[in-house]
XYZ file of C-alpha atoms in Angstrom:
454
model
C 28.886 -53.236 -88.542
C 27.212 -52.987 -85.146
C 28.097 -50.218 -82.696
C 26.555 -49.954 -79.255
C 26.259 -46.429 -77.909
C 26.985 -45.790 -74.250
C 27.245 -42.753 -72.002
C 30.176 -44.115 -70.006
C 33.854 -44.697 -70.579
C 33.043 -48.396 -70.905
C 31.713 -47.816 -74.420
C 32.621 -50.755 -76.634
C 32.300 -51.627 -80.286
C 30.541 -54.975 -80.264
C 31.219 -56.119 -83.803
C 33.941 -53.931 -85.202
C 36.298 -51.368 -83.732
C 36.894 -47.917 -85.106
C 40.578 -47.948 -85.932
C 43.061 -45.155 -85.367
C 41.522 -41.713 -85.559
C 39.268 -42.344 -88.559
C 35.660 -41.305 -87.915
C 32.823 -43.410 -89.269
C 32.304 -42.806 -92.971
C 30.140 -44.439 -95.549
C 31.945 -46.877 -97.832
C 33.594 -45.051 -100.695
C 33.307 -41.649 -99.060
C 36.000 -39.589 -97.404
C 35.647 -38.213 -93.890
C 34.793 -34.772 -95.230
C 31.810 -35.971 -97.317
C 28.445 -36.518 -95.651
C 24.854 -37.260 -96.478
C 21.786 -35.277 -95.530
C 21.551 -37.265 -92.304
C 24.867 -35.898 -91.096
C 23.401 -32.451 -90.314
C 21.821 -31.618 -86.978
C 20.287 -28.498 -88.520
C 21.407 -26.236 -91.326
C 24.411 -24.986 -89.316
C 25.665 -28.519 -88.630
C 26.576 -29.680 -92.117
C 30.201 -30.256 -91.072
C 31.729 -32.346 -88.281
C 32.257 -29.403 -85.973
C 33.517 -29.658 -82.409
C 33.727 -26.876 -79.809
C 36.826 -27.007 -77.564
C 36.224 -25.189 -74.253
C 39.537 -24.663 -72.449
C 40.997 -21.608 -70.694
C 44.599 -22.785 -71.149
C 45.709 -21.662 -74.611
C 48.273 -24.435 -75.067
C 45.851 -27.199 -74.095
C 43.132 -25.737 -76.305
C 45.460 -25.602 -79.321
C 46.588 -29.200 -78.764
C 43.017 -30.523 -78.514
C 42.007 -28.550 -81.605
C 44.950 -29.957 -83.565
C 44.070 -33.545 -82.610
C 40.434 -32.956 -83.556
C 41.472 -31.527 -86.912
C 43.633 -34.549 -87.692
C 40.688 -36.795 -86.812
C 38.568 -35.161 -89.511
C 36.710 -32.611 -87.382
C 36.470 -28.830 -87.719
C 37.410 -27.373 -84.304
C 36.444 -24.057 -82.730
C 37.830 -22.770 -79.425
C 36.115 -21.023 -76.497
C 38.100 -19.704 -73.508
C 35.397 -20.305 -70.873
C 31.855 -21.548 -70.410
C 30.214 -18.209 -71.130
C 32.124 -17.795 -74.391
C 31.236 -21.386 -75.327
C 27.536 -20.893 -74.618
C 27.428 -17.755 -76.773
C 29.120 -19.554 -79.667
C 26.846 -22.564 -79.310
C 23.625 -20.531 -79.292
C 24.707 -18.737 -82.466
C 26.007 -21.816 -84.230
C 25.224 -25.206 -82.567
C 27.863 -27.937 -82.443
C 27.326 -31.700 -82.502
C 30.228 -32.179 -80.046
C 31.463 -30.079 -77.123
C 34.758 -30.883 -75.368
C 35.069 -28.924 -72.131
C 37.366 -28.467 -69.166
C 35.756 -28.247 -65.720
C 37.745 -25.566 -63.896
C 37.435 -22.268 -65.799
C 36.756 -18.603 -64.949
C 33.397 -16.795 -65.433
C 31.429 -20.004 -66.150
C 32.927 -23.383 -65.304
C 32.393 -26.624 -67.194
C 29.680 -27.881 -64.849
C 27.533 -24.794 -65.361
C 28.095 -25.007 -69.119
C 26.975 -28.654 -69.206
C 23.819 -27.771 -67.260
C 23.071 -24.949 -69.717
C 23.482 -27.220 -72.735
C 21.411 -30.103 -71.334
C 17.819 -30.512 -72.423
C 17.853 -28.092 -75.332
C 16.560 -28.859 -78.801
C 20.100 -29.173 -80.163
C 21.696 -30.788 -77.104
C 25.294 -31.734 -77.992
C 27.322 -34.775 -77.048
C 29.676 -33.618 -74.280
C 33.157 -34.946 -73.517
C 34.851 -33.640 -70.367
C 38.615 -33.121 -70.096
C 39.804 -32.811 -66.505
C 43.039 -32.803 -64.577
C 41.364 -34.528 -61.635
C 41.088 -38.307 -61.456
C 39.351 -38.589 -58.067
C 36.405 -41.036 -58.184
C 34.023 -38.500 -56.613
C 34.841 -35.982 -59.344
C 34.355 -38.557 -62.106
C 31.028 -39.727 -60.624
C 29.761 -36.147 -60.433
C 30.771 -35.557 -64.060
C 29.000 -38.663 -65.335
C 25.836 -37.863 -63.366
C 25.497 -34.711 -65.442
C 24.781 -36.885 -68.477
C 28.043 -36.358 -70.352
C 29.088 -38.923 -72.929
C 32.623 -39.556 -71.698
C 35.645 -38.025 -69.991
C 39.415 -37.803 -70.403
C 42.052 -37.208 -67.751
C 44.953 -34.895 -68.577
C 47.445 -35.401 -70.118
C 45.218 -36.478 -72.994
C 46.142 -39.532 -75.046
C 45.923 -38.671 -78.756
C 44.409 -41.961 -79.914
C 41.980 -42.111 -76.991
C 40.735 -38.584 -77.670
C 40.377 -39.226 -81.404
C 38.462 -42.449 -80.763
C 36.056 -40.745 -78.363
C 35.423 -37.928 -80.821
C 34.511 -40.470 -83.511
C 32.242 -42.388 -81.152
C 30.696 -39.199 -79.830
C 29.832 -38.138 -83.355
C 28.060 -41.468 -83.944
C 26.092 -40.883 -80.727
C 25.130 -37.438 -82.034
C 23.786 -38.947 -85.255
C 21.794 -41.556 -83.355
C 20.299 -38.945 -81.006
C 19.167 -36.872 -83.979
C 17.290 -39.858 -85.366
C 15.801 -40.507 -81.938
C 14.558 -36.911 -81.694
C 12.945 -37.202 -85.127
C 11.217 -40.415 -84.076
C 9.944 -38.783 -80.879
C 8.563 -35.773 -82.760
C 6.828 -37.990 -85.297
C 5.448 -40.219 -82.562
C 4.050 -37.220 -80.703
C 2.246 -36.065 -83.833
C 0.779 -39.530 -84.314
C -0.371 -39.726 -80.710
C -2.096 -36.347 -81.013
C -4.053 -37.659 -84.005
C -4.674 -41.031 -82.314
C -3.465 -42.783 -85.438
C -1.559 -45.432 -83.585
C -4.522 -46.603 -81.535
C -6.851 -46.363 -84.514
C -4.681 -48.632 -86.653
C -4.337 -51.165 -83.871
C -8.043 -51.268 -83.066
C -8.861 -51.389 -86.785
C -6.656 -54.450 -87.237
C -8.414 -56.200 -84.367
C -11.880 -55.149 -85.556
C -11.301 -56.393 -89.088
C -10.437 -59.879 -87.910
C -12.527 -62.603 -86.422
C -11.442 -64.328 -83.242
C -8.033 -65.908 -82.768
C -9.740 -69.267 -83.410
C -9.894 -68.329 -87.100
C -6.174 -67.542 -87.096
C -5.462 -70.822 -85.346
C -7.533 -72.761 -87.878
C -5.859 -71.004 -90.810
C -2.314 -71.721 -89.707
C -3.134 -75.259 -88.594
C -4.640 -76.028 -92.005
C -1.689 -74.551 -93.844
C 0.709 -76.444 -91.618
C -1.096 -79.714 -92.384
C -1.209 -78.987 -96.107
C 2.499 -78.291 -96.282
C 3.268 -81.462 -94.346
C 1.304 -83.356 -96.960
C 3.530 -81.881 -99.660
C 1.193 -79.323 -101.222
C 2.905 -76.231 -102.583
C 6.446 -77.580 -102.888
C 6.675 -76.874 -106.597
C 10.442 -76.981 -106.748
C 10.678 -80.402 -105.163
C 7.914 -81.783 -107.347
C 9.646 -80.465 -110.453
C 12.963 -82.001 -109.435
C 11.385 -85.352 -108.645
C 9.620 -85.286 -112.006
C 12.936 -84.618 -113.741
C 14.543 -87.505 -111.871
C 11.758 -89.846 -112.911
C 12.272 -88.829 -116.536
C 16.054 -88.705 -116.730
C 17.535 -91.017 -114.093
C 19.475 -93.967 -115.484
C 19.095 -97.433 -113.966
C 22.266 -99.430 -113.424
C 22.533 -102.705 -111.505
C 19.206 -102.168 -109.802
C 20.061 -98.599 -108.768
C 19.329 -95.209 -110.242
C 22.203 -92.842 -111.016
C 21.491 -89.203 -110.187
C 23.325 -86.164 -111.463
C 25.323 -84.586 -108.601
C 24.001 -81.111 -109.384
C 20.449 -82.445 -109.324
C 21.037 -84.022 -105.915
C 22.432 -80.753 -104.565
C 19.299 -78.948 -105.748
C 17.136 -81.525 -104.009
C 19.062 -81.101 -100.755
C 18.755 -77.319 -100.973
C 15.004 -77.491 -101.528
C 14.547 -80.027 -98.744
C 16.244 -77.562 -96.383
C 13.942 -74.769 -97.581
C 10.883 -76.979 -97.138
C 12.016 -77.939 -93.636
C 12.359 -74.263 -92.704
C 8.870 -73.517 -93.993
C 7.406 -76.392 -91.992
C 9.273 -75.262 -88.895
C 7.860 -71.753 -89.285
C 4.334 -73.118 -89.505
C 4.962 -75.407 -86.544
C 6.153 -72.424 -84.480
C 3.080 -70.362 -85.387
C 0.774 -73.312 -84.752
C 2.380 -73.874 -81.351
C 2.163 -70.193 -80.385
C -1.538 -70.041 -81.232
C -2.199 -73.109 -79.075
C 0.003 -72.325 -76.081
C 0.936 -69.456 -73.807
C 4.509 -68.256 -73.947
C 6.732 -68.680 -70.891
C 6.688 -65.022 -69.879
C 8.955 -63.880 -67.077
C 9.558 -60.481 -65.556
C 12.863 -58.954 -66.652
C 14.391 -55.626 -65.680
C 15.284 -52.947 -68.206
C 18.993 -53.778 -68.077
C 18.290 -57.408 -68.993
C 16.022 -56.321 -71.850
C 18.723 -53.968 -73.116
C 21.259 -56.810 -73.008
C 18.915 -59.050 -75.028
C 18.480 -56.317 -77.645
C 22.252 -55.844 -77.759
C 22.794 -59.578 -78.225
C 20.208 -59.794 -81.010
C 21.542 -56.732 -82.820
C 25.064 -58.127 -82.594
C 23.867 -61.431 -84.079
C 22.623 -59.604 -87.192
C 26.045 -58.222 -88.127
C 26.418 -60.676 -91.006
C 23.071 -59.651 -92.498
C 23.991 -55.969 -92.134
C 27.261 -56.578 -93.975
C 25.440 -57.861 -97.093
C 24.494 -54.296 -98.053
C 27.311 -52.575 -96.126
C 24.931 -51.257 -93.490
C 25.854 -50.336 -89.940
C 23.700 -50.944 -86.864
C 23.671 -48.354 -84.081
C 22.064 -49.130 -80.716
C 20.791 -46.296 -78.523
C 22.349 -45.519 -75.171
C 21.441 -47.431 -72.033
C 19.159 -45.178 -69.967
C 19.965 -45.202 -66.221
C 16.544 -43.745 -65.431
C 14.851 -46.966 -66.553
C 16.825 -49.439 -64.420
C 13.885 -49.970 -62.054
C 11.340 -50.620 -64.824
C 10.507 -54.114 -66.034
C 8.486 -56.008 -68.645
C 7.211 -59.582 -68.957
C 8.728 -61.416 -71.908
C 9.670 -64.753 -73.362
C 13.285 -63.889 -74.143
C 13.708 -66.365 -76.990
C 10.555 -65.365 -78.844
C 11.120 -61.645 -78.321
C 14.606 -61.986 -79.792
C 13.107 -63.885 -82.728
C 10.673 -61.013 -83.350
C 13.433 -58.402 -83.167
C 15.687 -60.431 -85.462
C 12.905 -60.528 -88.077
C 12.401 -56.758 -87.850
C 16.151 -56.217 -88.237
C 16.264 -58.646 -91.163
C 13.541 -56.657 -92.927
C 15.447 -53.439 -92.291
C 18.585 -54.948 -93.835
C 16.699 -56.170 -96.896
C 14.582 -53.131 -97.630
C 16.818 -50.182 -96.732
C 19.391 -48.288 -98.761
C 22.869 -49.687 -99.114
C 25.521 -48.216 -96.772
C 23.013 -46.302 -94.617
C 22.951 -47.038 -90.870
C 20.084 -48.870 -89.180
C 19.178 -47.460 -85.766
C 17.891 -49.566 -82.856
C 16.175 -47.655 -80.042
C 15.164 -48.930 -76.598
C 12.945 -46.437 -74.790
C 9.944 -46.000 -72.510
C 6.934 -44.122 -73.878
C 3.950 -43.600 -71.575
C 3.084 -47.028 -70.095
C 5.051 -49.040 -72.643
C 8.594 -50.137 -73.390
C 9.432 -49.824 -77.074
C 12.136 -51.573 -79.044
C 12.219 -49.728 -82.367
C 14.181 -50.060 -85.594
C 14.612 -47.040 -87.885
C 15.875 -47.478 -91.442
C 16.018 -45.559 -94.713
C 14.014 -47.476 -97.356
C 14.593 -47.687 -101.082
C 11.795 -47.474 -103.648
C 10.412 -50.827 -104.794
C 9.675 -51.873 -108.381
C 6.420 -49.885 -108.259
C 8.104 -46.755 -106.954
C 6.707 -47.123 -103.432
C 8.895 -45.972 -100.571
C 8.789 -47.894 -97.315
C 5.304 -48.647 -95.931
C 2.823 -46.277 -97.631
C -0.300 -45.160 -95.801
C -2.858 -47.933 -95.943
C -0.320 -50.764 -95.857
C 0.565 -50.572 -92.135
C -1.836 -53.378 -91.236
C -1.845 -55.613 -94.276
C 1.917 -56.247 -94.111
C 1.258 -58.362 -91.011
C -1.082 -60.691 -92.889
C 0.283 -64.161 -93.806
C 1.928 -64.464 -97.219
C 1.539 -60.761 -98.037
C 4.652 -59.321 -99.660
C 4.948 -55.755 -100.929
C 7.701 -56.746 -103.322
C 8.287 -59.943 -105.250
C 12.046 -59.420 -105.258
C 14.211 -62.271 -103.991
C 16.985 -61.168 -101.660
C 20.117 -63.267 -101.942
C 22.686 -63.489 -99.187
C 20.225 -63.610 -96.292
C 19.309 -66.577 -94.124
C 15.564 -65.896 -94.037
C 12.881 -67.070 -96.452
C 10.936 -64.679 -98.681
C 7.513 -66.257 -98.150
C 5.715 -63.325 -96.510
C 5.531 -65.005 -93.111
C 8.081 -63.055 -91.088
C 5.906 -60.141 -89.960
C 2.993 -62.504 -89.312
C 5.193 -64.360 -86.845
C 6.241 -61.054 -85.256
C 2.592 -60.055 -84.889
C 1.671 -63.343 -83.180
C 4.646 -63.117 -80.820
C 3.782 -59.595 -79.696
C 0.086 -60.415 -79.182
C 1.187 -63.292 -76.934
C 3.223 -60.735 -74.961
C 0.145 -58.584 -74.408
C 1.709 -55.972 -76.677
C 1.734 -55.204 -80.366
C 3.929 -54.723 -83.400
C 3.662 -51.682 -85.645
C 5.417 -50.500 -88.779
C 4.952 -47.275 -90.730
C 6.723 -44.465 -92.519
C 7.904 -41.426 -90.604
C 9.506 -38.190 -91.779
C 12.996 -37.259 -90.577
C 13.341 -33.478 -90.254
C 16.848 -33.508 -88.786
C 18.237 -31.570 -91.776
C 16.294 -28.336 -92.187
C 18.158 -27.449 -95.377
C 16.563 -30.343 -97.285
C 13.161 -31.897 -97.740
C 12.300 -34.355 -94.930
C 13.613 -37.884 -95.489
C 11.218 -40.832 -95.395
C 12.254 -43.467 -92.872
C 10.576 -46.704 -91.783
C 9.843 -47.081 -88.071
C 9.146 -50.632 -86.874
C 8.341 -51.023 -83.172
C 7.800 -53.860 -80.725
C 5.581 -52.497 -77.948
C 5.622 -54.142 -74.506
C 3.484 -53.006 -71.542
C 5.536 -51.852 -68.571
C 4.925 -53.537 -65.242
């Protein structure tokens, strides 16, 4: 499942739609059962929503709809009352009217914006004038509803808003972890260390060119050699022709396809090391669309282990920023990162895709929850952040069925080469998710494609 998050009413589900009033739940779990990730902090272990409405009848109706949709509603009669309740007991979602006594909805939204536990805000208004709607959306609210409220529409927006809340929590954890790493200069150290430990790119070019040539000559294709040997031993001659077992022929065809894919991978790497990519300047919106398209294309892979993919919100503040990319190769790099996340993360846990600007760079990041491998290692342990980009290195020897990629340890090497050609870099490491203060921090894997901003 792939869901794209948006801060406007034009929010759409790109791969599947949330049906009826059912909020997103993990397979096999009811709407009232959640994992550790479903808590903002210790007071947010339930799907709680604060209804801010001075009209008692409207407040009761909204609370009833929210309850039927699987949420636990609380009611505040004005903005001041809502702010007091929120500061004592933060909510993931706040649904507020605009026109209210003491503190109106606009002032409440301003008070809630920018805090550590900033909620997802949905505005309910009786005014449908364009100027009013524009002013509401400029305040950074998630969505709005015009009275009288449609039951299904409200339920759907609550469910989507809750998914946005979960994604923002992950994003905050990533930002905190990234800040800590920047303070210790770990990121730059690892990158410079990787460059220092290698010889010039000529060595890389020679290595891949030699391997490409060797594979073209047939070296290393053990499966095909074994099959051909079996044919030579067992094939029966009849009327000047050899009869082959149908199953044997199918195996040959399968292995020929695998061999062709390997050769194509080497050809791509060989070409990249010998040529410059066709980089062109693209604006943030175009980059976001490319990430959306790539994430959408990985829906089948995500379905293998019942994982969802959540894409961060489009950021209006970045519309004037741009990067230089080769769209096709950048999408190939992102697809490989997403494929790894699907393979190596826990079943039925969401995979988050973030597009953000940090300092002088644009980052496309993938956050996933890893499972322990056969040696008990979780994610990318310290000391492995660089070596995983080396050709043929694989942390696990497991074979993952159901995916279209090959398990030859080449994927991250290709990603590395692509990002170097973009003047950027690729990085992957473990981070700690502290979004649930009632539990020990959860280890996540953060993989990032870093592009310099123009």
